[in-house]
Short mmCIF file of C-alpha atoms and ligand atoms in Angstrom, two decimals:
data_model
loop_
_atom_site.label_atom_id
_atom_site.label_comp_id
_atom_site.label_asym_id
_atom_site.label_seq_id
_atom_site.Cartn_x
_atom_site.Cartn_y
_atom_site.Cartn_z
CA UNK V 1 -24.91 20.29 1.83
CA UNK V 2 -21.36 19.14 3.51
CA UNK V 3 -21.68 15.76 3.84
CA UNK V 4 -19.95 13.71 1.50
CA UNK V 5 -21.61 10.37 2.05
CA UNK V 6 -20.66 6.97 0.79
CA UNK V 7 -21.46 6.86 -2.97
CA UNK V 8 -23.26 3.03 -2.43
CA UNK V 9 -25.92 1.47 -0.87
CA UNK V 10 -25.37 -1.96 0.86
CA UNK V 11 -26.68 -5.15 -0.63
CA UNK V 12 -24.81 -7.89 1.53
CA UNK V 13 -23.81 -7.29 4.99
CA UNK V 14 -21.45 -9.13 7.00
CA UNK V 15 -21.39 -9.14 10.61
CA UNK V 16 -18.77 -8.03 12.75
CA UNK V 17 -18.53 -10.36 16.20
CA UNK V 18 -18.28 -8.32 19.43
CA UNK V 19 -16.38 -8.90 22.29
CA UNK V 20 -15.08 -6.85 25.41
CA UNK V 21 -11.86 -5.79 26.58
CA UNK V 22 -11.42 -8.24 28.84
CA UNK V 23 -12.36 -11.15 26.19
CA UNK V 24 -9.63 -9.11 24.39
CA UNK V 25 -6.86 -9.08 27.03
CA UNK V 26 -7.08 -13.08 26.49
CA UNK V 27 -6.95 -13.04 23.26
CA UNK V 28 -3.94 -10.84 22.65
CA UNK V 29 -2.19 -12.82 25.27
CA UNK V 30 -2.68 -15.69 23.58
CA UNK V 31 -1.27 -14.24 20.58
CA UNK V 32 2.01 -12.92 22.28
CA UNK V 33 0.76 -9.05 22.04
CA UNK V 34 1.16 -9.78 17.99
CA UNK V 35 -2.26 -8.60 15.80
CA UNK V 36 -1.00 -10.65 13.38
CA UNK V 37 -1.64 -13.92 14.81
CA UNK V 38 -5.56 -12.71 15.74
CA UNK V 39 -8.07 -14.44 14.74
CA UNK V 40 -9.96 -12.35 11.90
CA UNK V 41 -13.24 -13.37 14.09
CA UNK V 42 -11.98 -11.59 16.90
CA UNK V 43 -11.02 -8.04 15.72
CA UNK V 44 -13.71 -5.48 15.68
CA UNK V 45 -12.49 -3.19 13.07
CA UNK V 46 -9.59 -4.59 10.88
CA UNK V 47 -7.33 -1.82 9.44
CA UNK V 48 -4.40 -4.53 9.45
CA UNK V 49 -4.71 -3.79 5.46
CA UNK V 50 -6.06 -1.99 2.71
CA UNK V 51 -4.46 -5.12 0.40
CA UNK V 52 -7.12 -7.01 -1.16
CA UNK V 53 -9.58 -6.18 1.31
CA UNK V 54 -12.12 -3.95 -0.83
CA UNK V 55 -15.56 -4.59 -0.73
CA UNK V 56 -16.56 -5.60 -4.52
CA UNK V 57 -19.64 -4.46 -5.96
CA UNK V 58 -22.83 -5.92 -7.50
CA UNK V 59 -21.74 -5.51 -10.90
CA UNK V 60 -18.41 -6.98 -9.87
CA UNK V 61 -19.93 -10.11 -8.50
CA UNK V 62 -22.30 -10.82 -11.46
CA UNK V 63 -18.70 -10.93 -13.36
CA UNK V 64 -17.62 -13.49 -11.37
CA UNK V 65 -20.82 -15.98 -12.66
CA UNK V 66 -20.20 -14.52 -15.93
CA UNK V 67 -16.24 -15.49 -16.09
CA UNK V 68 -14.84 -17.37 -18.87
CA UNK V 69 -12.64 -20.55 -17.25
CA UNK V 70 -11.48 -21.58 -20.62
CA UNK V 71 -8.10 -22.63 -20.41
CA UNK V 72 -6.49 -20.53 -22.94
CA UNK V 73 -8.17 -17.05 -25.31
CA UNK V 74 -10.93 -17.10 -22.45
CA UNK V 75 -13.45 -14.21 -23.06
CA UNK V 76 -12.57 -12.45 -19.78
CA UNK V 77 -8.78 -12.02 -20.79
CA UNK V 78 -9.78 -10.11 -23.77
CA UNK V 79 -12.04 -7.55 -21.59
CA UNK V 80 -9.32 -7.34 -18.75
CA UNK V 81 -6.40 -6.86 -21.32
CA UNK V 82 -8.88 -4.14 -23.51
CA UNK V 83 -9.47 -2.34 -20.27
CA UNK V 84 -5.82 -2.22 -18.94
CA UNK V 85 -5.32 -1.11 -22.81
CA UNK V 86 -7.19 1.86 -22.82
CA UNK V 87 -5.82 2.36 -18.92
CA UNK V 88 -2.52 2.31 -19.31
CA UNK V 89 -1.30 2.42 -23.58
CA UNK V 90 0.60 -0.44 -23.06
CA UNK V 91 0.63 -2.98 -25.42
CA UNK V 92 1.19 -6.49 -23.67
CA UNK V 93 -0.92 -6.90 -20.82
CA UNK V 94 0.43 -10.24 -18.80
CA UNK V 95 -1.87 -11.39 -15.59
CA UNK V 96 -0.33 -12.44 -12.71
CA UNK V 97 -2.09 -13.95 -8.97
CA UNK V 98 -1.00 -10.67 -6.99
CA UNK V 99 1.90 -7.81 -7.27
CA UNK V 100 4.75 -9.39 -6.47
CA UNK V 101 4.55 -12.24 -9.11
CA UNK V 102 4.58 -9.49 -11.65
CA UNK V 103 7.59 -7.87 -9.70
CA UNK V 104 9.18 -11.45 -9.67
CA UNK V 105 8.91 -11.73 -13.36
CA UNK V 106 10.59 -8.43 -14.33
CA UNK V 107 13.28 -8.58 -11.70
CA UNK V 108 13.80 -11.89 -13.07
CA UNK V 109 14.70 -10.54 -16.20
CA UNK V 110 16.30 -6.98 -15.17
CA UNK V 111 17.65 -7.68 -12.19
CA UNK V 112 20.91 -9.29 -11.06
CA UNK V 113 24.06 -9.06 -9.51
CA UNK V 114 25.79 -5.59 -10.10
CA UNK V 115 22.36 -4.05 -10.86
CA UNK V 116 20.81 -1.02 -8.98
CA UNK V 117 16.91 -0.30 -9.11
CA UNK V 118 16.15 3.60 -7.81
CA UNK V 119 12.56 4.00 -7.13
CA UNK V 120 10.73 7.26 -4.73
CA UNK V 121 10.66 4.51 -2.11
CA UNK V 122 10.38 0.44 -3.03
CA UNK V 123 7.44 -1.04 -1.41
CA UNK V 124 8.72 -3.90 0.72
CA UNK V 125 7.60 -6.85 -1.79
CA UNK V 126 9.51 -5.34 -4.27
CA UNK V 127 12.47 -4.77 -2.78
CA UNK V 128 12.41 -8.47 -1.82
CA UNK V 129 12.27 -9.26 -5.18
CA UNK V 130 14.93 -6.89 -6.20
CA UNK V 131 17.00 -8.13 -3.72
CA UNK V 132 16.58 -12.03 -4.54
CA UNK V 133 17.68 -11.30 -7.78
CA UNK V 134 21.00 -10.02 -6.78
CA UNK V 135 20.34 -6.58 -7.59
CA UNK V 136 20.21 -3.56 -5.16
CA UNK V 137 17.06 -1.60 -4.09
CA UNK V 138 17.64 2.02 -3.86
CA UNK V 139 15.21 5.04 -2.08
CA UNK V 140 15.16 8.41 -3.64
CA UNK V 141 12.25 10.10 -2.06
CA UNK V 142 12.55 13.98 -2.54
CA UNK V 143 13.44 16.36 0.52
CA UNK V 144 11.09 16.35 3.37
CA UNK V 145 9.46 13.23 2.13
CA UNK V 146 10.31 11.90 4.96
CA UNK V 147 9.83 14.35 7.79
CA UNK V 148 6.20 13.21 9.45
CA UNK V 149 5.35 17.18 10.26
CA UNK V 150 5.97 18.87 7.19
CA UNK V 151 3.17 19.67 5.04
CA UNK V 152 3.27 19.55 1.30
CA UNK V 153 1.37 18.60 -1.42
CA UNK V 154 3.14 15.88 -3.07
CA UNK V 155 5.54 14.35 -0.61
CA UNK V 156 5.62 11.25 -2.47
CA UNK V 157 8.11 12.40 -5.00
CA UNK V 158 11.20 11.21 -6.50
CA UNK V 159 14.06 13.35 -5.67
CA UNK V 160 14.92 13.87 -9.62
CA UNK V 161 18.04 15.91 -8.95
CA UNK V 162 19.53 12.60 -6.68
CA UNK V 163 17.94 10.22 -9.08
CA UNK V 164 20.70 11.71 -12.17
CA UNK V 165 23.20 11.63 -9.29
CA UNK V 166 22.60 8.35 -8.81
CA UNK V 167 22.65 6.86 -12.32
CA UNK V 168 26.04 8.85 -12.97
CA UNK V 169 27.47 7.67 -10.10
CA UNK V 170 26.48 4.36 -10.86
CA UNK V 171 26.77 3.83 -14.68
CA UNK V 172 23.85 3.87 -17.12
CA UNK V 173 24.52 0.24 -18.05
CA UNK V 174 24.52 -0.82 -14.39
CA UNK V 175 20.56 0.76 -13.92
CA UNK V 176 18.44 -1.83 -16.42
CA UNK V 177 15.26 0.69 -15.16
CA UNK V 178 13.95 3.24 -12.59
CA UNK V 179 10.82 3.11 -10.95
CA UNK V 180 8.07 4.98 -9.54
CA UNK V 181 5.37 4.09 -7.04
CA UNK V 182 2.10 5.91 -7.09
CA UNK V 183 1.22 6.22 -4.23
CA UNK V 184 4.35 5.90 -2.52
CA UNK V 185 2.93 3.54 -0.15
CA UNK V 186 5.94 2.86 2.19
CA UNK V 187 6.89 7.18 2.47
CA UNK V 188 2.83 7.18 4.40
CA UNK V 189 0.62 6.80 1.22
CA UNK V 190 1.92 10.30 -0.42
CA UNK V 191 0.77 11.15 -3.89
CA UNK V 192 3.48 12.03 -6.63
CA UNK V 193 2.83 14.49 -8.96
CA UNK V 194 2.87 14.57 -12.82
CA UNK V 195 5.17 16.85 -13.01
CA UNK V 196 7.71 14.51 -11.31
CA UNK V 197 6.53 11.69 -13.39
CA UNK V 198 7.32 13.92 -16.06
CA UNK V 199 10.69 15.03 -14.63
CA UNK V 200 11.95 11.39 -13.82
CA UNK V 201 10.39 10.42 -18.11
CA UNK V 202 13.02 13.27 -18.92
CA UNK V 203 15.68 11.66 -16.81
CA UNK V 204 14.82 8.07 -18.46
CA UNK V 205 15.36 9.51 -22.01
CA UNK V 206 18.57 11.52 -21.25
CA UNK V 207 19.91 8.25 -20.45
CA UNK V 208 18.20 5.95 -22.33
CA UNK V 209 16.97 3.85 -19.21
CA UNK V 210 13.08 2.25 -19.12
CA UNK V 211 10.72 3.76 -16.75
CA UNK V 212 8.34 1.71 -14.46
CA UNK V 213 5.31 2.93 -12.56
CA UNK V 214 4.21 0.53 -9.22
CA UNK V 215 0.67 1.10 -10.28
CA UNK V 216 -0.93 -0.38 -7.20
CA UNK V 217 -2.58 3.08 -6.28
CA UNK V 218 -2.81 5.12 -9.65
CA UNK V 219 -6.64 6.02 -9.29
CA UNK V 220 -6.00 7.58 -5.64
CA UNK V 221 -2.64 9.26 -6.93
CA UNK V 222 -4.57 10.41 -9.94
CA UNK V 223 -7.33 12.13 -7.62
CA UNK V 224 -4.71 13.91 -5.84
CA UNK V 225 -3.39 15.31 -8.69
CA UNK V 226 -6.70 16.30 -9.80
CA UNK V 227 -7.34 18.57 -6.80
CA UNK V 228 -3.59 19.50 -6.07
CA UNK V 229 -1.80 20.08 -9.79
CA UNK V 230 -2.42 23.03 -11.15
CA UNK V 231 -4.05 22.63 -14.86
CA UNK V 232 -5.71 19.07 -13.49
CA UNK V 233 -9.13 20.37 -12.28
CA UNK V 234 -10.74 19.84 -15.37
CA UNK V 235 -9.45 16.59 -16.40
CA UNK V 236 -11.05 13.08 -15.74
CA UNK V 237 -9.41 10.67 -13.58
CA UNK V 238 -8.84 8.32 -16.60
CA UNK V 239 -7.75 11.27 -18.12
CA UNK V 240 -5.10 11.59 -15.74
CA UNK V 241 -4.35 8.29 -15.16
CA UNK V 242 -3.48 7.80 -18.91
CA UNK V 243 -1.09 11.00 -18.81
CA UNK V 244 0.44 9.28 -16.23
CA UNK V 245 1.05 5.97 -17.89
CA UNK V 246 2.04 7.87 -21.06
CA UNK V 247 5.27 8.69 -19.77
CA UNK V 248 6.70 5.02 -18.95
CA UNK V 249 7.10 2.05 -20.76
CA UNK V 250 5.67 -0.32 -18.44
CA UNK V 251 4.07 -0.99 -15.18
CA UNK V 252 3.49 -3.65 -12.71
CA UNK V 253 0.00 -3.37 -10.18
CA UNK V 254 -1.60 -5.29 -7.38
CA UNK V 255 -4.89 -5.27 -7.73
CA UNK V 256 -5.62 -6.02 -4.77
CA UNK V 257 -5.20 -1.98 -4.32
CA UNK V 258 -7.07 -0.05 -6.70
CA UNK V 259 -8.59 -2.70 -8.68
CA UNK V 260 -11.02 -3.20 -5.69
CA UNK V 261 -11.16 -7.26 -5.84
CA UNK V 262 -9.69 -9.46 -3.41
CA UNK V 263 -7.14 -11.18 -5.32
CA UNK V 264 -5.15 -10.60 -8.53
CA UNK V 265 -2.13 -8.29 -10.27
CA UNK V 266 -0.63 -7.82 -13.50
CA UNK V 267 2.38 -6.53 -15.02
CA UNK V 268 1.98 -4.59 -18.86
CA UNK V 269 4.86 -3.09 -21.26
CA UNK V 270 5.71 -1.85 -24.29
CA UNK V 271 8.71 -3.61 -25.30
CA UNK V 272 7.87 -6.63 -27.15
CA UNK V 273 11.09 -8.61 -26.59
CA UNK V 274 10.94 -7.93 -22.72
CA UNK V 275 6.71 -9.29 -22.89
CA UNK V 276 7.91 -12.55 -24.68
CA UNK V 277 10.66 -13.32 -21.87
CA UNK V 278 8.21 -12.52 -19.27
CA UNK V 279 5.56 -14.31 -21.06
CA UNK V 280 7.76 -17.99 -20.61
CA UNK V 281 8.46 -17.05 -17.22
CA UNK V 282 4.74 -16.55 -16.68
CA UNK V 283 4.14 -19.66 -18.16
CA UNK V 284 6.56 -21.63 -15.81
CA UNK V 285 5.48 -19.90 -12.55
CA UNK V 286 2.03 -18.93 -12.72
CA UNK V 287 0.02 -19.88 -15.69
CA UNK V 288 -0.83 -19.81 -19.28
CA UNK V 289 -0.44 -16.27 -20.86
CA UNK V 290 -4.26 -15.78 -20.76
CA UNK V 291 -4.91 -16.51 -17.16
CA UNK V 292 -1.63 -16.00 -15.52
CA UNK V 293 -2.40 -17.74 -12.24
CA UNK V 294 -5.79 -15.94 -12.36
CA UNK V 295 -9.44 -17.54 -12.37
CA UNK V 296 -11.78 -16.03 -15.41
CA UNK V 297 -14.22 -14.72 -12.79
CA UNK V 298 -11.25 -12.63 -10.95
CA UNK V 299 -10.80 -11.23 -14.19
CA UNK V 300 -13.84 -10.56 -14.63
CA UNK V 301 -13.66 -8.72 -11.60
CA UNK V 302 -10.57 -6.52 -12.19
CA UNK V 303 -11.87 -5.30 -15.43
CA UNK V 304 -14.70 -4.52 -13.78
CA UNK V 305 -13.13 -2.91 -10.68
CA UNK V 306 -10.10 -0.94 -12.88
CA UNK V 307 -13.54 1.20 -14.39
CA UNK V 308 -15.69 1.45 -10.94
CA UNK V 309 -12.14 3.39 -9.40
CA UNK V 310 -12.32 6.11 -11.84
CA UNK V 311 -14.95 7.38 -10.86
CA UNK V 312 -14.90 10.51 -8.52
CA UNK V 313 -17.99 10.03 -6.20
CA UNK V 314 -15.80 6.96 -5.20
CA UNK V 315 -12.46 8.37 -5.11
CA UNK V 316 -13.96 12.12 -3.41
CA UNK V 317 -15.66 9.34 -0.78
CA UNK V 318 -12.15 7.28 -0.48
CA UNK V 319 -10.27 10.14 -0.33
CA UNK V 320 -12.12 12.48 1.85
CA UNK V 321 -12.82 9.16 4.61
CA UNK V 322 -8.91 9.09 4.96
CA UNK V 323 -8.71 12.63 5.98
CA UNK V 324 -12.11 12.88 7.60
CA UNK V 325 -10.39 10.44 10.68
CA UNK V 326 -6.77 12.35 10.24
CA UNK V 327 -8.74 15.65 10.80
CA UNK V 328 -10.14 14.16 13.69
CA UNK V 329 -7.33 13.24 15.58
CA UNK V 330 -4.95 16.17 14.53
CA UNK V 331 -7.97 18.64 16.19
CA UNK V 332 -7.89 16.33 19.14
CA UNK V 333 -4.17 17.04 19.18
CA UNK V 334 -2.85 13.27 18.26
CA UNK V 335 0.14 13.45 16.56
CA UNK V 336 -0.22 11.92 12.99
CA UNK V 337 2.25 11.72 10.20
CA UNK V 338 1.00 14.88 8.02
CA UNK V 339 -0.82 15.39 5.81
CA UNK V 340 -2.99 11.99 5.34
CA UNK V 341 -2.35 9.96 2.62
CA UNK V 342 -4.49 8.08 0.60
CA UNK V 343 -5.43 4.73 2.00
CA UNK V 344 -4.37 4.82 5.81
CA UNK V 345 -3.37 7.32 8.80
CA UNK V 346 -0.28 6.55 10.48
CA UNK V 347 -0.34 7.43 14.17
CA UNK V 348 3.48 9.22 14.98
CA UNK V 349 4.17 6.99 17.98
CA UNK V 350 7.64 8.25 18.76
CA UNK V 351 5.57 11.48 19.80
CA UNK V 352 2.46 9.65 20.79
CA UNK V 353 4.09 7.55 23.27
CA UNK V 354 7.16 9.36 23.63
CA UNK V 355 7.99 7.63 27.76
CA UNK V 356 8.16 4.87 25.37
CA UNK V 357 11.80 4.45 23.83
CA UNK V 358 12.31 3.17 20.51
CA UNK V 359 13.78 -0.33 21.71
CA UNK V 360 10.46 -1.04 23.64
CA UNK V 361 8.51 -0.87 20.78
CA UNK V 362 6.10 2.67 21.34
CA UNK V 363 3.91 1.82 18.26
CA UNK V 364 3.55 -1.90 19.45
CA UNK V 365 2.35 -0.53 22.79
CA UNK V 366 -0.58 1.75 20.78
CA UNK V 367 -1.26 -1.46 18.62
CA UNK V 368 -2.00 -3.43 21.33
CA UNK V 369 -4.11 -0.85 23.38
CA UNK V 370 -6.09 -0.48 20.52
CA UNK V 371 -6.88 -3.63 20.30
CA UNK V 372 -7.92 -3.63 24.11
CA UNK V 373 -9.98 -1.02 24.37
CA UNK V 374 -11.90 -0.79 20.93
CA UNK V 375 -11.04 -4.25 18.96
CA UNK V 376 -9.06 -2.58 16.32
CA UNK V 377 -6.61 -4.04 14.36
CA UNK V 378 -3.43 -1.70 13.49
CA UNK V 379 -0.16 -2.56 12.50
CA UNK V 380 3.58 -1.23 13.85
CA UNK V 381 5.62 0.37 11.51
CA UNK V 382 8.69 1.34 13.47
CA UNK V 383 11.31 -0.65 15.19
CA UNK V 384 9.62 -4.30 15.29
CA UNK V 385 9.06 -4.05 11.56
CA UNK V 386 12.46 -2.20 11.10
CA UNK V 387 14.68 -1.99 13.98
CA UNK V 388 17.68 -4.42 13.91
CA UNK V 389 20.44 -5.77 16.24
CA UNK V 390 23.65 -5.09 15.02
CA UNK V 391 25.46 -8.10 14.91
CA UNK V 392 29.02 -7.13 16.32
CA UNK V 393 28.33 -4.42 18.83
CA UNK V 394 25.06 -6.02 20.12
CA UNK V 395 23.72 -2.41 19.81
CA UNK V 396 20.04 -1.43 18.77
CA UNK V 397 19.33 0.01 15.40
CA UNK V 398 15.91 1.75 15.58
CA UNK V 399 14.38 2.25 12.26
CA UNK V 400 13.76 5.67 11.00
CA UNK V 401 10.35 6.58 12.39
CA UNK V 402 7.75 5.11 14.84
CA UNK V 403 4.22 4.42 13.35
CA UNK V 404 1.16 2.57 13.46
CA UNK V 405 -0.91 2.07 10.57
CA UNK V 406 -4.84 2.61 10.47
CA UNK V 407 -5.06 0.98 6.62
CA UNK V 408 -8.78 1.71 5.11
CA UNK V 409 -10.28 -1.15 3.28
CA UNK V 410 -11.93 0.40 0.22
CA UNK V 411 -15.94 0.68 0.16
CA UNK V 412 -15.82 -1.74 3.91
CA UNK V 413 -16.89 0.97 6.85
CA UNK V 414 -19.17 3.98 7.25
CA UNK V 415 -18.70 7.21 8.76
CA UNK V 416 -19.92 5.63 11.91
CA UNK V 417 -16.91 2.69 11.91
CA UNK V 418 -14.48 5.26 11.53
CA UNK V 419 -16.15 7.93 14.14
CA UNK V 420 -15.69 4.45 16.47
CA UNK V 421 -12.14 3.90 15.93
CA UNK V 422 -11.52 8.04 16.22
CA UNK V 423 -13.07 7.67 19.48
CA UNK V 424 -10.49 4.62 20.29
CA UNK V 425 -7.88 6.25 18.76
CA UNK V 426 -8.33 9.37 21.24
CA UNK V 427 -9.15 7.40 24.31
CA UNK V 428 -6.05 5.71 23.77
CA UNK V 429 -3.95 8.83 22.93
CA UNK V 430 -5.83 10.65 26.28
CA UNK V 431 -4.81 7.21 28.59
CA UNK V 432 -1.23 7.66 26.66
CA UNK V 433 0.51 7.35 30.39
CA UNK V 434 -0.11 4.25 31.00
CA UNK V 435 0.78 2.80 28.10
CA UNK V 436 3.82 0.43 28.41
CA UNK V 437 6.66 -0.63 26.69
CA UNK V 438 6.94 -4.24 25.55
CA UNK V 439 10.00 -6.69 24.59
CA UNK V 440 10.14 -9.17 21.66
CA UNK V 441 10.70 -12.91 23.16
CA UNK V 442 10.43 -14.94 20.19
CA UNK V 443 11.28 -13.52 16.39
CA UNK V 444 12.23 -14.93 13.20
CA UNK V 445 15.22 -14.57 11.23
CA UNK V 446 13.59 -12.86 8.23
CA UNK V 447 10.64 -10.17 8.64
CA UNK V 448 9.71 -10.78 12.18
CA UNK V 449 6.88 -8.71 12.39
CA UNK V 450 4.49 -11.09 11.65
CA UNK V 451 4.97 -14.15 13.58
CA UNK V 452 7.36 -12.61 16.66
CA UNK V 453 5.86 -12.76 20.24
CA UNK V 454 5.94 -10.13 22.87
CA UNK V 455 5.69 -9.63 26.17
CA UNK V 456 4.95 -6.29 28.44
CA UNK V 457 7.60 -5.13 30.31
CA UNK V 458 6.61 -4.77 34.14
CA UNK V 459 7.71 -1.88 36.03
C1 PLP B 501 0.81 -4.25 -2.18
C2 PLP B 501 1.90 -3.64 -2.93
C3 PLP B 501 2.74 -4.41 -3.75
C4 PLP B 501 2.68 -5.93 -3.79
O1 PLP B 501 1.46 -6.42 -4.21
P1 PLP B 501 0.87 -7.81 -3.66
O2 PLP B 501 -0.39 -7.96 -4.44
O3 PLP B 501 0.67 -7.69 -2.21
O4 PLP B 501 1.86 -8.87 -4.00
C5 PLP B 501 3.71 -3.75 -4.47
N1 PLP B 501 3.87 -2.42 -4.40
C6 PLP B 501 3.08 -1.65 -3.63
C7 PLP B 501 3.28 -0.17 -3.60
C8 PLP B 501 2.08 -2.23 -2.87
O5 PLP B 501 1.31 -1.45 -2.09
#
C-alpha cells in the first residue's frame, strides 16, 4: 500500500464557514486586498501560519486539566524541564510565553552595540531582537541556498567557509555567539544537515565562540536528516535530535512550531552564569523561573507535544503532506521554490506572475486570487514584506525573491483540504493572465505587511 494516511483519528471537529467568491470579493475589499486584516471566520483554508496553529491531541488536552498552577516548583515545570533534559542535554531549562521572549532574553545579555550575530539565515523575530539590542544580524546561508530552482538536499546550510571569514574579519571578541536555525525557516523551510552542525561546532571551538541552535523546527530537520544523511537511516528521531543538540551549548525554541501547542517557547543552556542572568531577566519580563510567562496546563502541553513530534508516523505524515501538494503543482507545471521544505510551499511568483513586475506586488496579486476563488489564506513574501523605497533617489528596492507562502498547520487538514487548495492553486496559476498588479496606499513605518492597504491597479 502507497498511501501514507494521517497517523490520527479525529475526536473534535471544528467547522470551517463557507462562503463564495463573490462574498469574498467584499470581504477582501474591505480589508484593502490585505489577508491579514481577514476575519479568521471568513477564510476557508488558513495557511497564513504554521506558528502555533497545530492541532493538539487527546493526551495533550487531558494535560491541560492535569496542569499544576502553583506559583512557583509547580509539578508541570519539573516534567517540561525533564523532557527538554533528555531532548536537548542542556542543563537549565528557562520557559518563556513564545520564541522571541527567549530571543529577547539572550540578546539582552549577548547582544549590543559593536556586536555581530551570524546565523544560516535569522528568522525575522530574531533579527528584531538582535537588532534592538544594538547588535548586527548577519546571513550566511551556503551557496545556492538561495536560488529557488536548484535542487539539493540540505539547502538550509550555513556557509561554514564564510562563517570563519566572517568572524576573522570581524574579531572573535566582537561575535559573543553564532547561530543556527533548524529549519532555516526564512531560506523556504530547508533542512540543515549534521554534518554542518558539526562543521559550524568545529568553527565555535577553533574560536572559542558559543553555539546556538533556533530550535523551532528540530523534529522536522531531524526527519530530513534521517532520510537524506547518509549513516541516519537507522537512528531514531530523538536519536538525532540529541546529536544535534550535542554539539551547541544552548538553544532557544518556539513551541508554537514543533512542540504542537498553541502557545509557549523556551530558551535552555549550559552555561550556568549566562542561566542566572537570564533567569532575573525572566523574572522581570515574563515570570517566575518555574512558569516563565507560561500557564501549568501549557506546560503540560509542551512536554507532552516535544514527545508526540518524535515520532515518525507523524513526522513521515507531516513531511510527506508538504511535498504531496509541491508534487502536485510542480507536475502541473507551477513554478515552486524547489525542493519543498518542511512546513509550507512557497509559490515562485516572480515566474508565476511574471506580466507582474516586482513594484506591483506579483505575489500579492496570487494572495489575493487565492483568496477569491478558493478562500485560502496565503501570505506575500516578496516586495510588500521586503521591498523598500530608497530614501534619497526615490527608487524601488525589490527584495530578493517573489513568494507566497502556503504554511501547513500541523495535524489541521486532510488529504482532501490540501487536494482543494492544489486545485485553487492550479486554477489560479491556469487564469495567471488576468491576474493584476496592485499598489500599496496606506503602510506603516515598520513591517508593513501586516496592516498596509492595497488597491488594484486598473488598466
Ligand atoms: C516562529 C519563529 C521564531 C519566533 O517564535 P515566536 O514564538 O513566534 O515568538 C523564531 N525563529 C524561527 C525560526 C521561527 O520560525
Amino acid at each position: 500500500m502507497k498511501t501514507i494516511i494521517e497517523p490520527f483519528k479525529v475526536k473534535t471537529v471544528e467547522p470551517i464557514k463557507f462562503n463564495t467568491p463573490l462574498d469574498r470579493e467584499t470581504i477582501l475589499k474591505q480589508a484593502g486586498y490585505n489577508p491579514f486584516m481577514i476575519h479568521a471566520e471568513d477564510v476557508i483554508i488558513d495557511l497564513l501560519t504554521d506558528s502555533g496553529t497545530s492541532a493538539m491531541s487527546a493526551k495533550q488536552w487531558s494535560g491541560m486539566m492535569d496542569g499544576d498552577e502553583s506559583y512557583a516548583g509547580a509539578r508541570s515545570f519539573f516534567r517540561f524541564e525533564k523532557v527538554i533534559k533528555e531532548l536537548t542535554g542542556f542543563k537549565n531549562i528557562i520557559p518563556t510565553h513564545q520564541g522571541r521572549a527567549a530571543e529577547k532574553i539572550l540578546f539582552s545579555i549577548l547582544g549590543g552595540e559593536g556586536k555581530f550575530i551570524p546565523n544560516n539565515t535569522h528568522f525575522d523575530t530574531t533579527r528584531a531582537n538582535i537588532e534592538f539590542s544594538g547588535a548586527i544580524a548577519v546571513d550566511l546561508p551556503c551557496t545556492g541556498g538561495r536560488d529557488p530552482d536548484i535542487i539539493s538536499d540540505f539547502k538550509g546550510n550555513m556557509d561554514i567557509d564564510a562563517l570563519e571569514k566572517f568572524i576573522i574579519d570581524k574579531g572573535v571578541k566582537n561575535i559573543p555567539l553564532i547561530m543556527i536555525t533548524i529549519t532555516n525557516n526564512s531560506n523556504g523551510g530547508q533542512p540543515v544537515s549534521m554534518e554542518n552542525i558539526r562543521a559550524s561546532r568545529a568553527i565555535a571551538n577553533k574560536y572559542g565562540i558559543p553555539l546556538f541552535i533556533d530550535a523551532c523546527r528540530f523534529a522536522e530537520n531531524a526527519f530530513f536528516i534521517k532520510k537524506r544523511e547518509p549513516g541516519y537511516s537507522d537512528k531514531s528521531i530523538k536519536e538525532i535530535a540529541q546529536e544535534i543538540f550535542s554539539y551547541a551549548d544552548g538553544c532557544t525554541m518556539s513551541a508554537k512550531k514543533d512542540a504542537l501547542v498553541n502557545m509557549g517557547g523556551f530558551l535552555a543552556l549550559n552555561n550556568d552564569e549566562l542561566a542566572l542572568k537570564a533567569r532575573n531577566i525572566l523574572v522581570v519580563t515574563e515570570g517566575f523561573p518555574t512558569y516563565g510567562g507560561l500557564a501549568g496546563r501549557d506546560l503540560e502541553a509542551i512536554a507532552q507535544g516535544l514527545e508526540e513530534v518524535l515520532d515518525e508516523h507523524y513526522l513521515t505524515y507531516r513531511i510527506r503532506s508538504v511535498e504531496y501538494l509541491g508534487e502536485k503543482l510542480t507536475q502541473a507545471g507551477v513554478p515552486i521554490l524547489q525542493p519543498p521544505g518542511g512546513h509550507a510551499i512557497y509559490l515562485n511568483a516572480q515566474k508565476f506572475a511574471s506580466h507582474i513586475p516586482p513594484h506591483q506586488y506579483p505575489g500579492q496579486s496570487i494572495v489575493c486570487y487565492l483568496y477569491v476563488i478558493g478562500g485560502i489564506r496565503s501570505s506575500e513574501i516578496g516586495s510588500v514584506m521586503f521591498g523598500k523605497t530608497d530614501k534619497l533617489s526615490g527608487k524601488f528596492i525589490p527584495a530578493s525573491m517573489e513568494l507566497v507562502r502556503l504554511a501547513i498547520p500541523r495535524r489541521v487538514y486532510t488529504q482532501s483540504h490540501i487536494d482543494y487548495v492544489i486545485e485553487a492553486v492550479i486554477e489560479t496559476y491556469n487564469q495567471r493572465q488576468s491576474l493584476k498588479g496592485y499598489r500599496i496606499t496606506y503602510e506603516a513605518p515598520l513591517l508593513r505587511h501586516f496592516t498596509a492597504q492595497f488597491e488594484p491597479i486598473k488598466e
